[in-house]
Amino acid sequence: MKIMAVCGSGLGSSFMLEMNIIEMLKEMNVSGVEVEHADLGSASRDMADIFVAGRDIAEGAGHLGDVVVLNNILDKNELKTKIMAALAEKGVL
């Protein structure tokens, strides 16, 4: 299982999301999930099972398949709720 955080440039917010997802998975004792980050332009559907993006680029991320769209990328509760739901839907939890 792989989660890919994406943003417009692949440097700032996607890296922050990657770190927050890793921290959240560790707190929840979830293993076997790889997390990376990338820019929206180079991300492709085959790069991950779940993609995470902010609402500002959600429309542009439609080609990626399963995208967890965050209304506020700084809200760790929203991130946790939506990632856990996505992992449960994929049968990881």
Short mmCIF file of N, CA and C in Angstrom, two decimals:
data_model
loop_
_atom_site.label_atom_id
_atom_site.label_comp_id
_atom_site.label_asym_id
_atom_site.label_seq_id
_atom_site.Cartn_x
_atom_site.Cartn_y
_atom_site.Cartn_z
N MET A 1 0.85 -1.17 0.00
CA MET A 1 0.00 0.00 0.00
C MET A 1 0.89 1.23 0.00
N LYS A 2 0.54 2.16 -0.87
CA LYS A 2 1.32 3.39 -0.96
C LYS A 2 0.38 4.60 -1.01
N ILE A 3 0.74 5.61 -0.23
CA ILE A 3 0.03 6.89 -0.23
C ILE A 3 0.97 7.94 -0.80
N MET A 4 0.46 8.76 -1.70
CA MET A 4 1.25 9.83 -2.31
C MET A 4 0.58 11.17 -2.01
N ALA A 5 1.30 12.05 -1.33
CA ALA A 5 0.83 13.42 -1.10
C ALA A 5 1.26 14.26 -2.29
N VAL A 6 0.35 15.03 -2.85
CA VAL A 6 0.69 15.85 -4.02
C VAL A 6 0.32 17.31 -3.77
N CYS A 7 1.11 18.18 -4.40
CA CYS A 7 0.81 19.61 -4.41
C CYS A 7 1.30 20.17 -5.73
N GLY A 8 1.14 21.44 -5.92
CA GLY A 8 1.49 22.06 -7.18
C GLY A 8 2.96 21.94 -7.54
N SER A 9 3.84 22.14 -6.57
CA SER A 9 5.27 22.12 -6.85
C SER A 9 5.98 20.86 -6.35
N GLY A 10 5.35 20.11 -5.45
CA GLY A 10 5.97 18.89 -4.91
C GLY A 10 7.05 19.17 -3.89
N LEU A 11 7.09 20.36 -3.35
CA LEU A 11 8.16 20.72 -2.42
C LEU A 11 7.66 21.05 -1.02
N GLY A 12 6.67 21.90 -0.90
CA GLY A 12 6.25 22.40 0.41
C GLY A 12 5.12 21.64 1.04
N SER A 13 3.92 21.89 0.58
CA SER A 13 2.75 21.32 1.25
C SER A 13 2.68 19.80 1.09
N SER A 14 3.12 19.26 -0.03
CA SER A 14 3.08 17.80 -0.18
C SER A 14 4.09 17.14 0.77
N PHE A 15 5.24 17.76 0.96
CA PHE A 15 6.23 17.23 1.90
C PHE A 15 5.69 17.29 3.32
N MET A 16 5.03 18.40 3.67
CA MET A 16 4.43 18.53 5.00
C MET A 16 3.35 17.46 5.20
N LEU A 17 2.52 17.25 4.18
CA LEU A 17 1.49 16.21 4.27
C LEU A 17 2.11 14.83 4.44
N GLU A 18 3.17 14.56 3.70
CA GLU A 18 3.86 13.27 3.83
C GLU A 18 4.31 13.06 5.28
N MET A 19 4.94 14.06 5.85
CA MET A 19 5.43 13.95 7.24
C MET A 19 4.26 13.76 8.21
N ASN A 20 3.16 14.49 8.00
CA ASN A 20 2.00 14.35 8.89
C ASN A 20 1.35 12.98 8.75
N ILE A 21 1.30 12.46 7.55
CA ILE A 21 0.71 11.12 7.33
C ILE A 21 1.58 10.06 8.01
N ILE A 22 2.90 10.17 7.84
CA ILE A 22 3.81 9.20 8.48
C ILE A 22 3.64 9.24 9.99
N GLU A 23 3.59 10.45 10.55
CA GLU A 23 3.40 10.61 12.00
C GLU A 23 2.07 10.00 12.45
N MET A 24 1.02 10.27 11.69
CA MET A 24 -0.31 9.74 12.04
C MET A 24 -0.33 8.22 11.97
N LEU A 25 0.28 7.64 10.94
CA LEU A 25 0.31 6.18 10.81
C LEU A 25 1.07 5.55 11.98
N LYS A 26 2.17 6.21 12.38
CA LYS A 26 2.95 5.71 13.51
C LYS A 26 2.12 5.75 14.79
N GLU A 27 1.42 6.86 15.02
CA GLU A 27 0.57 6.99 16.22
C GLU A 27 -0.54 5.93 16.25
N MET A 28 -1.03 5.57 15.07
CA MET A 28 -2.13 4.61 14.97
C MET A 28 -1.62 3.16 14.85
N ASN A 29 -0.29 2.98 14.93
CA ASN A 29 0.33 1.66 14.80
C ASN A 29 -0.06 0.96 13.50
N VAL A 30 -0.13 1.74 12.43
CA VAL A 30 -0.43 1.18 11.11
C VAL A 30 0.91 0.95 10.40
N SER A 31 1.14 -0.29 9.98
CA SER A 31 2.37 -0.61 9.27
C SER A 31 2.06 -1.09 7.86
N GLY A 32 3.10 -1.20 7.06
CA GLY A 32 2.94 -1.68 5.70
C GLY A 32 2.42 -0.65 4.73
N VAL A 33 2.47 0.62 5.12
CA VAL A 33 2.01 1.70 4.24
C VAL A 33 3.20 2.62 3.96
N GLU A 34 3.57 2.72 2.70
CA GLU A 34 4.65 3.60 2.27
C GLU A 34 4.05 4.97 1.93
N VAL A 35 4.75 6.03 2.28
CA VAL A 35 4.25 7.38 2.01
C VAL A 35 5.34 8.18 1.29
N GLU A 36 4.96 8.85 0.22
CA GLU A 36 5.88 9.72 -0.52
C GLU A 36 5.15 10.99 -0.92
N HIS A 37 5.86 11.92 -1.52
CA HIS A 37 5.23 13.14 -2.02
C HIS A 37 5.73 13.43 -3.42
N ALA A 38 4.94 14.19 -4.18
CA ALA A 38 5.29 14.54 -5.56
C ALA A 38 4.52 15.77 -5.98
N ASP A 39 4.94 16.33 -7.10
CA ASP A 39 4.18 17.45 -7.67
C ASP A 39 3.07 16.90 -8.54
N LEU A 40 2.03 17.67 -8.69
CA LEU A 40 0.85 17.22 -9.42
C LEU A 40 1.17 16.89 -10.87
N GLY A 41 2.07 17.64 -11.49
CA GLY A 41 2.39 17.43 -12.90
C GLY A 41 3.07 16.11 -13.19
N SER A 42 3.87 15.61 -12.24
CA SER A 42 4.58 14.36 -12.50
C SER A 42 3.90 13.15 -11.87
N ALA A 43 2.88 13.36 -11.05
CA ALA A 43 2.18 12.24 -10.42
C ALA A 43 1.31 11.52 -11.44
N SER A 44 1.31 10.21 -11.37
CA SER A 44 0.45 9.41 -12.25
C SER A 44 -0.25 8.34 -11.44
N ARG A 45 -1.34 7.86 -11.99
CA ARG A 45 -2.22 6.92 -11.31
C ARG A 45 -1.48 5.69 -10.77
N ASP A 46 -0.46 5.23 -11.49
CA ASP A 46 0.25 4.01 -11.09
C ASP A 46 1.27 4.24 -9.97
N MET A 47 1.44 5.45 -9.51
CA MET A 47 2.45 5.75 -8.49
C MET A 47 2.00 5.44 -7.07
N ALA A 48 0.70 5.31 -6.84
CA ALA A 48 0.22 5.05 -5.47
C ALA A 48 -1.19 4.49 -5.49
N ASP A 49 -1.60 3.98 -4.35
CA ASP A 49 -2.97 3.46 -4.19
C ASP A 49 -3.93 4.57 -3.78
N ILE A 50 -3.41 5.51 -3.00
CA ILE A 50 -4.21 6.63 -2.51
C ILE A 50 -3.40 7.91 -2.69
N PHE A 51 -4.03 8.93 -3.21
CA PHE A 51 -3.39 10.24 -3.34
C PHE A 51 -4.07 11.20 -2.37
N VAL A 52 -3.29 12.13 -1.84
CA VAL A 52 -3.81 13.13 -0.90
C VAL A 52 -3.45 14.51 -1.45
N ALA A 53 -4.46 15.39 -1.54
CA ALA A 53 -4.23 16.72 -2.09
C ALA A 53 -5.15 17.72 -1.42
N GLY A 54 -4.75 18.99 -1.46
CA GLY A 54 -5.59 20.06 -0.97
C GLY A 54 -6.69 20.37 -1.96
N ARG A 55 -7.74 21.00 -1.47
CA ARG A 55 -8.89 21.33 -2.31
C ARG A 55 -8.49 22.22 -3.50
N ASP A 56 -7.46 23.04 -3.32
CA ASP A 56 -7.05 23.96 -4.38
C ASP A 56 -6.58 23.27 -5.65
N ILE A 57 -6.11 22.03 -5.55
CA ILE A 57 -5.66 21.32 -6.76
C ILE A 57 -6.49 20.06 -7.02
N ALA A 58 -7.58 19.90 -6.29
CA ALA A 58 -8.39 18.68 -6.41
C ALA A 58 -8.89 18.45 -7.84
N GLU A 59 -9.33 19.49 -8.49
CA GLU A 59 -9.84 19.33 -9.85
C GLU A 59 -8.73 18.82 -10.79
N GLY A 60 -7.55 19.34 -10.63
CA GLY A 60 -6.42 18.92 -11.46
C GLY A 60 -5.91 17.54 -11.13
N ALA A 61 -6.28 17.01 -9.95
CA ALA A 61 -5.81 15.69 -9.52
C ALA A 61 -6.80 14.58 -9.90
N GLY A 62 -7.83 14.91 -10.61
CA GLY A 62 -8.85 13.94 -10.97
C GLY A 62 -8.33 12.75 -11.76
N HIS A 63 -7.24 12.94 -12.50
CA HIS A 63 -6.68 11.85 -13.31
C HIS A 63 -5.96 10.80 -12.47
N LEU A 64 -5.79 11.05 -11.17
CA LEU A 64 -5.03 10.14 -10.31
C LEU A 64 -5.86 9.00 -9.73
N GLY A 65 -7.15 9.07 -9.85
CA GLY A 65 -8.00 8.00 -9.30
C GLY A 65 -8.49 8.36 -7.92
N ASP A 66 -8.17 7.50 -6.92
CA ASP A 66 -8.62 7.73 -5.56
C ASP A 66 -7.82 8.87 -4.93
N VAL A 67 -8.47 10.01 -4.77
CA VAL A 67 -7.81 11.18 -4.19
C VAL A 67 -8.55 11.59 -2.92
N VAL A 68 -7.81 11.65 -1.83
CA VAL A 68 -8.34 12.19 -0.58
C VAL A 68 -8.15 13.69 -0.66
N VAL A 69 -9.25 14.42 -0.70
CA VAL A 69 -9.19 15.87 -0.82
C VAL A 69 -9.36 16.50 0.56
N LEU A 70 -8.41 17.34 0.92
CA LEU A 70 -8.44 18.01 2.22
C LEU A 70 -8.91 19.45 2.04
N ASN A 71 -9.88 19.83 2.85
CA ASN A 71 -10.34 21.22 2.83
C ASN A 71 -9.29 22.15 3.43
N ASN A 72 -8.57 21.64 4.44
CA ASN A 72 -7.52 22.40 5.12
C ASN A 72 -6.33 21.48 5.34
N ILE A 73 -5.25 21.68 4.60
CA ILE A 73 -4.12 20.76 4.70
C ILE A 73 -3.39 20.86 6.04
N LEU A 74 -3.70 21.89 6.83
CA LEU A 74 -3.09 22.05 8.15
C LEU A 74 -3.89 21.36 9.24
N ASP A 75 -5.08 20.90 8.93
CA ASP A 75 -5.97 20.28 9.92
C ASP A 75 -5.64 18.79 10.05
N LYS A 76 -4.92 18.44 11.11
CA LYS A 76 -4.51 17.04 11.29
C LYS A 76 -5.69 16.13 11.59
N ASN A 77 -6.73 16.66 12.21
CA ASN A 77 -7.92 15.83 12.48
C ASN A 77 -8.62 15.45 11.17
N GLU A 78 -8.75 16.40 10.27
CA GLU A 78 -9.34 16.10 8.96
C GLU A 78 -8.47 15.08 8.22
N LEU A 79 -7.17 15.27 8.26
CA LEU A 79 -6.24 14.35 7.59
C LEU A 79 -6.41 12.94 8.16
N LYS A 80 -6.42 12.83 9.48
CA LYS A 80 -6.53 11.52 10.12
C LYS A 80 -7.86 10.85 9.76
N THR A 81 -8.94 11.59 9.87
CA THR A 81 -10.26 11.03 9.58
C THR A 81 -10.35 10.51 8.15
N LYS A 82 -9.88 11.32 7.21
CA LYS A 82 -10.02 10.95 5.80
C LYS A 82 -9.03 9.85 5.39
N ILE A 83 -7.82 9.87 5.93
CA ILE A 83 -6.86 8.80 5.59
C ILE A 83 -7.32 7.48 6.18
N MET A 84 -7.79 7.49 7.42
CA MET A 84 -8.27 6.25 8.03
C MET A 84 -9.45 5.68 7.25
N ALA A 85 -10.35 6.55 6.80
CA ALA A 85 -11.49 6.08 6.01
C ALA A 85 -11.01 5.48 4.69
N ALA A 86 -10.03 6.12 4.06
CA ALA A 86 -9.50 5.61 2.79
C ALA A 86 -8.79 4.27 3.00
N LEU A 87 -8.03 4.14 4.09
CA LEU A 87 -7.35 2.88 4.37
C LEU A 87 -8.35 1.78 4.70
N ALA A 88 -9.39 2.12 5.41
CA ALA A 88 -10.43 1.13 5.71
C ALA A 88 -11.12 0.68 4.43
N GLU A 89 -11.39 1.62 3.54
CA GLU A 89 -12.02 1.28 2.26
C GLU A 89 -11.14 0.36 1.43
N LYS A 90 -9.82 0.51 1.55
CA LYS A 90 -8.87 -0.34 0.81
C LYS A 90 -8.59 -1.66 1.52
N GLY A 91 -9.18 -1.83 2.72
CA GLY A 91 -9.00 -3.07 3.46
C GLY A 91 -7.73 -3.16 4.26
N VAL A 92 -7.04 -2.03 4.45
CA VAL A 92 -5.80 -2.02 5.21
C VAL A 92 -6.08 -2.03 6.72
N LEU A 93 -7.17 -1.41 7.13
CA LEU A 93 -7.52 -1.36 8.57
C LEU A 93 -8.63 -2.35 8.88
#
